[in-house]
């Protein structure tokens, strides 16, 4: 670990990588929370994978692949959202198809791109060490757009995530906010592709928020905790991968996965213990689920 | 410039708050509602009963503007249903949200204030005050900080009622509000509705005609077509015709 810290002081690219992880974590914490509570991980996966189509096309026509990714992500978010709204019954089939079609298009474009074949692996699995300084500015801009949108429409996004029918009755344009939410997911996917690549994006989009959800029971709280966890996972994964020269993306994901499994087991045990304590306590009312735990000790 | 006159209500007293005329609706080629006429006057407490799949929930969805009529017309407070939503309070039959959603009761009830304030930003102090008033009215103020998933069926129903009331509706629409709770709590909720009826028009769907006839003014029986009865005319013969089976009418003492 000390080796990593020395390297951090020495190498510019490592500091850029660390900063990229930090910026990506904001998106994964804020939008990942919506992905988890609204249970749209599969849709998010579809958006993430079809992004390869846009990156391939951008390479072929000589644009910045990240710009291609952003456009492709937004287009596929709107298509997937439209599919879900129009053909609700076959949602999973159609999202699955778009998922594969997007990737197929991307691989064809990359295969036909003249000259030295670009590193396909770094799109699929990310390479945080290759993040450029100017990418950081794009990432910061995307973060700002995400946070501003969520802050301005917090009530509407909460209502649409919680109860679409009731939101519609209260005059919230549900279709608009649903599609906007998917577009925010698309932007977050592009943020995260830099760090872990488009195959692994879905893990970083869901795991930090899911771990936060084990302990926090408000949307805002989940966003903050998930962001902090995201920073921990990306920085920790980067540090762990540096010494043994492992790829950073998969290391970050394995770290996040390991923390998730431990946390799921732990929170399951805590819930069971709390239920046992409440069952032993006299009185008909079930107190609030949190903040009612007395000092530790199972004696009764 | 002449001073603006503040009108009490919209239109004359005789105008019905809900007017349904010759309404028809079908899912695919399966007709659910045929030639339904229904007029609800201001201040009425109307019970809507009928067998399962008789079209009760569909009729509510049409009145709420969540579905569009295929034939006939619906006017709510003299407008199209979509334009009148702001004046409707709705309590669904089943909670349409996941029980493990990370949200407090106060936040759930606050959603009933959407559409009242400016569209951007957060809830205002006035919204929070309205939430406390609404929760107090349904005797659930102590539940405010609780997570929604920890409530019992009866508590949840009160909270959903508060969510409907906090938007300052003129008409309250409830779809089987007591389907998932025991009969003692059911009585409490209907007594609460009877109190609210002093200032609100109420339309309540129920499967339990005998029970609600002790509270409502009028019963509308819906089984694809609709027939209205005064509550004192509800008897075994009517129940038989409606459900095509023998139904025991249980007399409730109150």
Coordinates of C-alpha atoms in Angstrom, one line a residue:
Chain A
X1 CA 0.0 0.0 0.0
X2 CA 2.9 2.4 0.8
X3 CA 4.2 1.6 -2.6
X4 CA 1.0 2.9 -4.1
X5 CA 1.1 6.1 -2.1
X6 CA 4.7 6.8 -3.2
X7 CA 3.7 6.1 -6.8
X8 CA 0.7 8.4 -6.3
X9 CA 3.0 11.3 -5.3
X10 CA 5.4 10.5 -8.2
X11 CA 3.0 9.8 -11.1
X12 CA 0.6 12.2 -12.6
X13 CA -1.4 9.5 -14.4
X14 CA -2.1 7.8 -11.1
X15 CA -3.5 11.0 -9.6
X16 CA -5.7 11.5 -12.7
X17 CA -6.9 7.9 -12.2
X18 CA -7.7 8.5 -8.6
X19 CA -9.6 11.7 -9.5
X20 CA -11.5 9.8 -12.2
X21 CA -12.6 7.2 -9.7
X22 CA -13.8 10.0 -7.4
X23 CA -15.8 11.7 -10.2
X24 CA -17.3 8.4 -11.3
X25 CA -18.4 7.7 -7.8
X26 CA -20.6 10.7 -7.6
X27 CA -22.6 9.4 -10.6
X28 CA -22.7 5.9 -9.3
X29 CA -23.9 7.0 -5.9
X30 CA -26.6 9.3 -7.0
X31 CA -28.0 7.5 -10.0
X32 CA -27.1 4.0 -8.7
X33 CA -29.5 4.7 -5.9
X34 CA -32.4 5.2 -8.3
X35 CA -31.3 2.1 -10.3
X36 CA -31.5 0.0 -7.2
X37 CA -34.8 1.3 -5.7
X38 CA -36.6 1.4 -9.0
X39 CA -35.2 -2.0 -9.9
X40 CA -34.0 -1.0 -13.4
X41 CA -30.6 -2.7 -13.3
X42 CA -31.5 -4.8 -16.3
X43 CA -32.4 -1.7 -18.3
X44 CA -29.2 0.0 -17.2
X45 CA -27.3 -3.1 -18.3
X46 CA -28.9 -2.8 -21.7
X47 CA -28.0 0.9 -22.0
X48 CA -24.4 0.1 -20.9
X49 CA -23.8 -2.6 -23.4
X50 CA -25.4 -1.0 -26.4
X51 CA -23.0 1.9 -25.9
X52 CA -20.4 -0.1 -27.7
X53 CA -22.3 0.6 -30.9
X54 CA -21.7 4.3 -30.5
X55 CA -18.1 3.9 -29.5
X56 CA -17.4 1.8 -32.5
X57 CA -19.2 4.2 -34.9
X58 CA -17.2 7.1 -33.4
X59 CA -13.9 5.3 -33.9
X60 CA -14.9 4.4 -37.5
X61 CA -15.9 8.0 -38.4
X62 CA -13.0 9.5 -36.4
X63 CA -14.8 11.2 -33.5
X64 CA -13.9 11.0 -29.9
X65 CA -15.1 7.6 -28.7
X66 CA -16.4 9.1 -25.4
X67 CA -18.6 11.5 -27.3
X68 CA -19.9 8.6 -29.4
X69 CA -20.5 6.7 -26.2
X70 CA -22.5 9.6 -24.7
X71 CA -24.7 9.9 -27.8
X72 CA -25.2 6.2 -28.1
X73 CA -26.0 5.9 -24.4
X74 CA -28.7 8.6 -24.7
X75 CA -30.2 7.1 -27.8
X76 CA -30.3 3.7 -26.4
X77 CA -31.8 5.0 -23.1
X78 CA -34.6 6.6 -25.1
X79 CA -35.2 3.5 -27.2
X80 CA -35.2 1.2 -24.2
X81 CA -37.5 3.6 -22.3
X82 CA -39.8 3.8 -25.3
X83 CA -39.8 0.0 -25.7
X84 CA -40.7 -0.4 -22.1
X85 CA -43.6 2.2 -22.3
X86 CA -45.0 0.8 -25.6
X87 CA -44.5 -3.0 -25.2
X88 CA -44.5 -3.5 -21.5
X89 CA -45.2 -7.2 -21.9
X90 CA -42.1 -8.1 -23.9
X91 CA -39.8 -5.6 -22.1
X92 CA -37.1 -8.1 -21.1
X93 CA -36.9 -9.8 -24.6
X94 CA -36.6 -6.4 -26.3
X95 CA -34.0 -5.0 -23.9
X96 CA -32.0 -8.2 -24.2
X97 CA -32.1 -7.8 -28.0
X98 CA -31.0 -4.2 -27.9
X99 CA -28.3 -5.2 -25.5
X100 CA -26.8 -7.6 -28.0
X101 CA -27.5 -5.6 -31.2
X102 CA -25.7 -2.6 -29.8
X103 CA -22.6 -4.7 -29.1
X104 CA -22.7 -6.4 -32.5
X105 CA -22.9 -3.0 -34.2
X106 CA -19.9 -1.8 -32.2
X107 CA -17.8 -4.8 -32.9
X108 CA -18.5 -4.6 -36.7
X109 CA -17.5 -0.9 -36.7
X110 CA -14.3 -1.6 -34.7
X111 CA -13.4 -4.5 -37.1
X112 CA -13.8 -2.3 -40.1
X113 CA -11.9 0.7 -38.6
X114 CA -8.8 1.1 -40.7
X115 CA -5.3 1.2 -39.2
X116 CA -4.2 -0.2 -35.9
X117 CA -7.0 -1.9 -34.1
X118 CA -7.9 0.0 -31.0
X119 CA -7.8 -1.8 -27.7
X120 CA -11.2 -3.3 -27.5
X121 CA -10.5 -4.7 -24.1
X122 CA -10.2 -1.2 -22.6
X123 CA -13.7 -0.3 -23.7
X124 CA -15.1 -3.6 -22.4
X125 CA -13.3 -3.7 -19.1
X126 CA -12.1 -0.1 -18.7
X127 CA -8.6 1.2 -18.0
X128 CA -8.7 3.9 -15.4
X129 CA -4.9 4.5 -15.9
X130 CA -5.6 5.7 -19.4
X131 CA -8.0 8.5 -18.4
X132 CA -6.7 11.8 -19.8
X133 CA -6.7 15.1 -18.1
X134 CA -9.4 16.5 -20.5
X135 CA -11.6 13.4 -19.8
X136 CA -11.7 14.6 -16.2
X137 CA -13.3 17.9 -17.3
X138 CA -15.9 16.0 -19.3
X139 CA -16.6 13.8 -16.3
X140 CA -16.9 16.7 -13.9
X141 CA -19.3 18.4 -16.3
X142 CA -21.4 15.3 -16.5
X143 CA -21.4 15.0 -12.7
X144 CA -22.6 18.6 -12.4
X145 CA -25.4 18.0 -14.9
X146 CA -26.5 14.9 -13.0
X147 CA -26.5 16.4 -9.5
X148 CA -28.2 19.6 -10.7
X149 CA -31.0 17.7 -12.5
X150 CA -31.6 15.4 -9.5
X151 CA -31.5 18.4 -7.0
X152 CA -34.0 20.4 -9.1
X153 CA -36.4 17.5 -9.6
X154 CA -35.8 15.5 -6.4
X155 CA -39.5 15.4 -5.6
X156 CA -40.6 14.3 -9.0
X157 CA -37.9 11.6 -9.3
X158 CA -38.8 10.3 -5.9
X159 CA -42.5 10.2 -6.8
X160 CA -41.9 8.5 -10.1
X161 CA -39.5 5.9 -8.5
X162 CA -41.9 5.2 -5.6
X163 CA -45.4 5.1 -7.2
X164 CA -45.8 6.0 -10.9
X165 CA -49.6 5.8 -10.8
X166 CA -49.9 8.2 -7.9
X167 CA -47.3 10.6 -9.4
X168 CA -49.4 10.7 -12.6
X169 CA -52.5 11.6 -10.6
X170 CA -50.6 14.4 -8.9
X171 CA -49.9 15.9 -12.3
X172 CA -46.3 14.8 -12.6
X173 CA -45.4 14.1 -16.3
X174 CA -44.4 10.5 -15.5
X175 CA -43.2 9.5 -19.0
X176 CA -41.0 12.5 -19.2
X177 CA -39.3 11.9 -15.9
X178 CA -39.0 8.2 -16.5
X179 CA -37.1 8.9 -19.8
X180 CA -35.1 11.6 -18.1
X181 CA -34.1 9.2 -15.4
X182 CA -32.9 6.7 -18.1
X183 CA -31.0 9.5 -19.7
X184 CA -29.3 10.2 -16.4
X185 CA -28.5 6.5 -16.2
X186 CA -27.0 6.7 -19.7
X187 CA -24.8 9.7 -18.6
X188 CA -23.6 7.8 -15.5
X189 CA -22.8 4.7 -17.7
X190 CA -20.5 6.9 -19.8
X191 CA -18.9 8.2 -16.6
X192 CA -18.2 4.7 -15.3
X193 CA -17.0 3.3 -18.7
X194 CA -13.8 5.2 -18.1
X195 CA -13.2 3.4 -14.9
X196 CA -14.4 -0.1 -15.2
X197 CA -15.5 -0.5 -18.9
X198 CA -19.0 -1.2 -20.2
X199 CA -19.2 -4.9 -19.2
X200 CA -18.5 -4.1 -15.5
X201 CA -20.5 -0.9 -15.3
X202 CA -23.6 -2.5 -14.0
X203 CA -21.8 -3.7 -10.9
X204 CA -20.6 -0.2 -9.9
X205 CA -24.0 1.2 -10.7
X206 CA -25.8 -1.2 -8.3
X207 CA -23.4 -2.5 -5.6
X208 CA -22.5 0.7 -3.7
X209 CA -26.2 1.7 -3.6
X210 CA -27.3 -1.8 -2.6
X211 CA -24.8 -1.9 0.3
X212 CA -26.0 1.6 1.4
X213 CA -29.5 0.3 1.3
X214 CA -28.6 -2.3 3.9
X215 CA -28.1 0.4 6.5
X216 CA -29.8 3.7 5.4
X217 CA -33.5 4.1 4.8
X218 CA -33.8 7.3 2.9
X219 CA -33.1 8.1 -0.7
X220 CA -30.8 11.0 0.1
X221 CA -28.9 9.0 2.7
X222 CA -28.4 6.2 0.3
X223 CA -27.0 8.6 -2.3
X224 CA -24.4 10.0 0.1
X225 CA -23.3 6.6 1.5
X226 CA -23.2 5.0 -2.0
X227 CA -21.0 7.9 -3.3
X228 CA -18.6 7.4 -0.3
X229 CA -18.6 3.6 -0.9
X230 CA -17.9 4.2 -4.6
X231 CA -14.9 6.4 -3.7
X232 CA -13.7 3.6 -1.4
X233 CA -14.1 0.9 -4.0
X234 CA -12.4 2.8 -6.9
X235 CA -9.6 4.1 -4.7
X236 CA -9.2 0.8 -2.9
X237 CA -9.4 -1.3 -6.0
X238 CA -6.8 1.0 -7.7
X239 CA -4.4 0.7 -4.8
X240 CA -4.8 -3.1 -4.5
X241 CA -4.3 -3.6 -8.2
X242 CA -1.1 -1.4 -8.4
X243 CA 1.4 -3.6 -6.5
X244 CA 0.7 -7.0 -8.3
X245 CA 0.1 -5.1 -11.6
X246 CA -3.5 -6.4 -11.9
X247 CA -6.1 -4.7 -14.2
X248 CA -7.8 -2.0 -12.1
X249 CA -11.4 -2.4 -13.4
X250 CA -11.9 -6.0 -12.3
X251 CA -10.1 -5.4 -9.0
X252 CA -12.5 -2.6 -8.2
X253 CA -15.5 -4.8 -9.1
X254 CA -14.2 -7.7 -7.0
X255 CA -13.7 -5.4 -4.0
X256 CA -17.2 -4.0 -4.4
X257 CA -18.6 -7.5 -4.8
X258 CA -16.8 -8.8 -1.7
X259 CA -18.0 -5.9 0.4
X260 CA -21.6 -6.5 -0.9
X261 CA -21.6 -10.1 0.0
X262 CA -20.2 -9.5 3.5
X263 CA -22.7 -6.6 4.0
X264 CA -25.7 -8.7 2.9
X265 CA -24.8 -11.5 5.3
X266 CA -24.2 -8.9 8.1
X267 CA -27.4 -6.9 7.6
X268 CA -29.3 -10.2 7.4
X269 CA -27.9 -11.2 10.8
X270 CA -28.7 -7.7 12.3
X271 CA -32.3 -7.8 11.0
X272 CA -32.8 -11.2 12.5
X273 CA -31.3 -10.2 15.9
X274 CA -33.4 -7.0 15.9
X275 CA -36.6 -9.1 15.2
X276 CA -35.7 -11.4 18.1
X277 CA -35.2 -8.6 20.5
X278 CA -38.5 -7.0 19.5
X279 CA -40.3 -10.3 19.9
X280 CA -38.9 -10.4 23.5
X281 CA -40.0 -6.9 24.4
X282 CA -43.5 -6.4 25.8
X283 CA -46.0 -4.0 24.2
X284 CA -48.1 -4.3 21.1
X285 CA -46.4 -1.6 19.0
X286 CA -43.5 -2.3 16.7
X287 CA -41.1 0.6 17.1
X288 CA -39.3 2.2 14.2
X289 CA -36.9 -0.2 12.6
X290 CA -33.8 2.0 13.3
X291 CA -32.6 3.8 16.3
X292 CA -34.4 1.5 18.7
X293 CA -31.5 -0.8 19.3
X294 CA -30.4 -0.6 22.9
X295 CA -26.9 -1.3 24.0
X296 CA -25.6 -4.6 22.7
X297 CA -26.2 -7.8 24.6
X298 CA -28.9 -10.4 23.8
X299 CA -29.8 -11.1 27.5
X300 CA -33.5 -10.7 28.3
Chain B
X1 CA -60.1 47.6 -12.9
X2 CA -62.9 45.7 -11.2
X3 CA -62.0 43.6 -8.2
X4 CA -61.7 39.9 -8.8
X5 CA -64.6 37.9 -7.4
X6 CA -63.6 34.7 -5.6
X7 CA -66.1 32.0 -6.6
X8 CA -67.0 29.4 -4.1
X9 CA -66.8 26.1 -5.9
X10 CA -67.2 25.8 -9.7
X11 CA -70.7 26.3 -11.1
X12 CA -74.1 26.1 -9.6
X13 CA -75.1 23.9 -6.7
X14 CA -77.2 21.6 -8.9
X15 CA -74.2 20.7 -11.0
X16 CA -73.0 17.1 -10.3
X17 CA -69.4 16.7 -9.2
X18 CA -69.1 13.5 -11.3
X19 CA -71.2 12.9 -14.3
X20 CA -70.8 9.7 -16.3
X21 CA -72.9 9.3 -19.4
X22 CA -73.4 6.2 -21.5
X23 CA -69.8 5.1 -20.7
X24 CA -68.4 2.0 -22.5
X25 CA -65.0 0.4 -22.1
X26 CA -63.4 -2.9 -23.1
X27 CA -60.0 -4.5 -22.8
X28 CA -59.5 -6.0 -26.2
X29 CA -62.8 -7.6 -27.2
X30 CA -63.8 -8.2 -23.7
X31 CA -66.4 -5.5 -22.7
X32 CA -65.9 -4.4 -19.1
X33 CA -68.4 -1.5 -18.9
X34 CA -71.5 -1.1 -21.1
X35 CA -73.8 2.0 -21.1
X36 CA -72.9 3.1 -17.6
X37 CA -74.6 6.3 -16.3
X38 CA -73.7 7.7 -12.9
X39 CA -74.3 11.1 -11.4
X40 CA -72.7 12.0 -8.0
X41 CA -73.9 15.1 -6.3
X42 CA -71.7 17.3 -4.1
X43 CA -71.4 16.0 -0.6
X44 CA -72.6 12.5 -1.4
X45 CA -71.1 9.4 0.1
X46 CA -71.5 6.7 -2.6
X47 CA -70.6 3.1 -2.3
X48 CA -69.7 1.2 -5.5
X49 CA -70.1 -2.6 -5.2
X50 CA -70.1 -5.5 -7.5
X51 CA -68.5 -8.9 -8.2
X52 CA -64.8 -9.2 -9.1
X53 CA -64.0 -8.3 -12.7
X54 CA -67.3 -6.3 -12.7
X55 CA -65.5 -3.2 -13.8
X56 CA -65.2 -1.3 -10.5
X57 CA -61.5 -0.5 -10.7
X58 CA -61.9 0.3 -14.4
X59 CA -64.6 2.8 -13.7
X60 CA -62.4 4.5 -11.1
X61 CA -59.4 4.6 -13.5
X62 CA -61.7 6.3 -16.1
X63 CA -62.9 8.8 -13.5
X64 CA -59.3 9.5 -12.5
X65 CA -58.4 10.0 -16.1
X66 CA -55.8 7.1 -16.1
X67 CA -57.9 5.5 -18.9
X68 CA -59.8 7.2 -21.7
X69 CA -63.5 6.3 -22.3
X70 CA -64.1 4.4 -25.6
X71 CA -67.7 5.5 -25.8
X72 CA -69.7 8.0 -23.8
X73 CA -68.3 10.8 -21.6
X74 CA -67.1 11.6 -18.1
X75 CA -67.1 15.1 -16.5
X76 CA -65.5 15.7 -13.2
X77 CA -66.3 19.1 -11.6
X78 CA -67.5 20.1 -15.1
X79 CA -64.1 19.3 -16.7
X80 CA -62.4 16.4 -18.5
X81 CA -61.1 13.9 -15.8
X82 CA -57.4 14.8 -16.6
X83 CA -58.0 18.5 -15.9
X84 CA -59.8 17.7 -12.6
X85 CA -57.1 15.5 -11.1
X86 CA -55.9 18.3 -8.9
X87 CA -59.2 18.1 -7.0
X88 CA -59.3 14.4 -6.6
X89 CA -57.8 12.4 -3.7
X90 CA -57.2 8.7 -4.5
X91 CA -56.5 5.7 -2.2
X92 CA -55.5 2.6 -4.2
X93 CA -56.6 -0.9 -3.4
X94 CA -53.1 -2.4 -3.2
X95 CA -50.1 -0.4 -2.5
X96 CA -48.4 0.0 -5.9
X97 CA -45.0 0.4 -4.5
X98 CA -42.4 -2.0 -3.1
X99 CA -42.7 -2.4 0.7
X100 CA -38.9 -2.2 1.1
X101 CA -38.6 1.2 -0.6
X102 CA -36.3 3.4 1.6
X103 CA -38.8 6.1 2.5
X104 CA -40.5 7.4 5.6
X105 CA -44.2 7.9 6.1
X106 CA -43.8 11.7 6.1
X107 CA -42.1 11.5 2.7
X108 CA -44.9 9.3 1.3
X109 CA -47.6 11.7 2.5
X110 CA -45.6 14.7 1.2
X111 CA -46.1 13.3 -2.3
X112 CA -49.7 14.2 -2.0
X113 CA -48.5 17.8 -2.1
X114 CA -47.0 17.4 -5.6
X115 CA -48.6 19.7 -8.1
X116 CA -49.6 22.3 -5.5
X117 CA -46.4 24.3 -5.2
X118 CA -43.8 25.5 -7.7
X119 CA -42.5 22.6 -9.9
X120 CA -38.8 22.9 -9.0
X121 CA -37.0 22.4 -5.8
X122 CA -38.0 20.8 -2.5
X123 CA -41.1 20.8 -0.3
X124 CA -41.9 23.9 1.6
X125 CA -42.7 24.4 5.3
X126 CA -46.4 24.8 4.4
X127 CA -46.3 21.3 2.8
X128 CA -44.8 19.8 5.9
X129 CA -47.5 21.5 8.1
X130 CA -50.2 20.1 5.8
X131 CA -48.7 16.7 6.2
X132 CA -48.9 16.9 10.0
X133 CA -52.5 18.1 9.8
X134 CA -53.5 15.3 7.4
X135 CA -51.7 12.6 9.5
X136 CA -53.4 14.0 12.7
X137 CA -56.8 13.8 10.9
X138 CA -56.3 10.1 10.2
X139 CA -54.9 9.6 13.8
X140 CA -51.5 8.5 12.5
X141 CA -49.3 11.5 13.5
X142 CA -47.0 9.2 15.5
X143 CA -46.2 7.2 12.4
X144 CA -44.6 10.1 10.6
X145 CA -40.9 9.1 11.1
X146 CA -41.6 5.3 10.5
X147 CA -40.4 3.5 7.4
X148 CA -43.3 2.7 5.1
X149 CA -42.4 -1.0 5.1
X150 CA -42.8 -1.4 8.9
X151 CA -46.5 -0.4 9.0
X152 CA -49.4 -2.9 9.5
X153 CA -52.2 -3.1 6.9
X154 CA -54.5 -0.7 8.8
X155 CA -51.7 1.8 9.5
X156 CA -50.7 1.8 5.9
X157 CA -54.3 2.4 4.8
X158 CA -54.5 5.5 7.1
X159 CA -51.2 6.8 5.7
X160 CA -52.5 6.4 2.1
X161 CA -55.6 8.2 3.2
X162 CA -53.5 11.0 4.6
X163 CA -51.6 11.1 1.3
X164 CA -54.9 11.6 -0.5
X165 CA -56.2 14.2 1.9
X166 CA -53.0 16.4 2.0
X167 CA -53.6 17.5 -1.6
X168 CA -56.8 19.3 -0.4
X169 CA -59.1 17.3 -2.7
X170 CA -62.8 18.0 -3.2
X171 CA -63.6 14.4 -4.1
X172 CA -62.2 11.4 -2.3
X173 CA -62.0 8.1 -4.3
X174 CA -61.1 4.9 -2.5
X175 CA -60.7 1.5 -4.1
X176 CA -61.4 -1.3 -1.6
X177 CA -59.7 0.6 1.2
X178 CA -60.4 -2.2 3.7
X179 CA -59.6 -5.2 1.5
X180 CA -56.5 -6.2 3.4
X181 CA -57.4 -5.3 7.0
X182 CA -59.5 -6.9 9.8
X183 CA -63.1 -5.9 10.4
X184 CA -62.5 -3.9 13.6
X185 CA -60.1 -1.5 11.8
X186 CA -62.5 -1.6 8.8
X187 CA -65.2 0.0 11.0
X188 CA -62.7 2.6 12.3
X189 CA -61.8 3.6 8.7
X190 CA -65.4 3.9 7.6
X191 CA -66.2 6.0 10.6
X192 CA -63.3 8.3 9.6
X193 CA -64.7 8.5 6.1
X194 CA -68.1 9.4 7.5
X195 CA -66.5 12.3 9.3
X196 CA -64.6 13.4 6.2
X197 CA -67.9 13.3 4.3
X198 CA -68.9 16.5 6.1
X199 CA -66.5 18.4 3.7
X200 CA -65.8 16.0 0.9
X201 CA -67.7 14.0 -1.7
X202 CA -66.7 10.4 -1.3
X203 CA -66.8 7.5 -3.8
X204 CA -65.8 4.2 -2.2
X205 CA -65.5 0.8 -3.9
X206 CA -66.2 -2.2 -1.8
X207 CA -66.9 -5.9 -2.1
X208 CA -68.8 -5.9 1.1
X209 CA -72.2 -4.3 0.3
X210 CA -73.8 -5.2 3.6
X211 CA -71.0 -3.6 5.6
X212 CA -70.8 -0.3 3.7
X213 CA -74.6 0.2 3.6
X214 CA -74.4 1.2 7.2
X215 CA -72.3 4.2 6.2
X216 CA -73.0 5.3 2.6
X217 CA -76.0 7.3 1.3
X218 CA -76.4 5.4 -1.9
X219 CA -75.1 2.1 -3.4
X220 CA -74.2 1.7 -7.0
X221 CA -74.1 -1.9 -8.2
X222 CA -71.7 -2.5 -11.1
X223 CA -71.5 -5.6 -13.1
X224 CA -70.7 -4.4 -16.5
X225 CA -73.9 -2.3 -16.3
X226 CA -74.7 -0.1 -13.3
X227 CA -77.8 0.2 -11.1
X228 CA -78.2 2.6 -8.2
X229 CA -80.0 1.9 -5.0
X230 CA -80.8 3.8 -1.9
X231 CA -79.1 2.0 1.0
X232 CA -82.4 1.1 2.7
X233 CA -83.4 -0.9 -0.4
X234 CA -80.4 -3.3 -0.2
X235 CA -81.8 -6.8 0.5
X236 CA -81.1 -10.4 -0.3
X237 CA -83.0 -10.2 -3.6
X238 CA -80.8 -7.5 -4.9
X239 CA -77.7 -9.2 -3.8
X240 CA -78.9 -12.3 -5.5
X241 CA -79.5 -10.5 -8.8
X242 CA -76.1 -8.8 -8.6
X243 CA -73.9 -11.7 -7.7
X244 CA -76.0 -14.5 -9.3
X245 CA -75.6 -16.5 -6.2
X246 CA -76.9 -16.6 -2.6
X247 CA -75.1 -14.1 -0.5
X248 CA -75.8 -13.7 3.1
X249 CA -76.5 -10.2 4.1
X250 CA -74.9 -9.6 7.5
X251 CA -76.5 -7.1 9.7
X252 CA -73.9 -4.8 11.4
X253 CA -74.8 -3.1 14.6
X254 CA -73.2 0.2 15.1

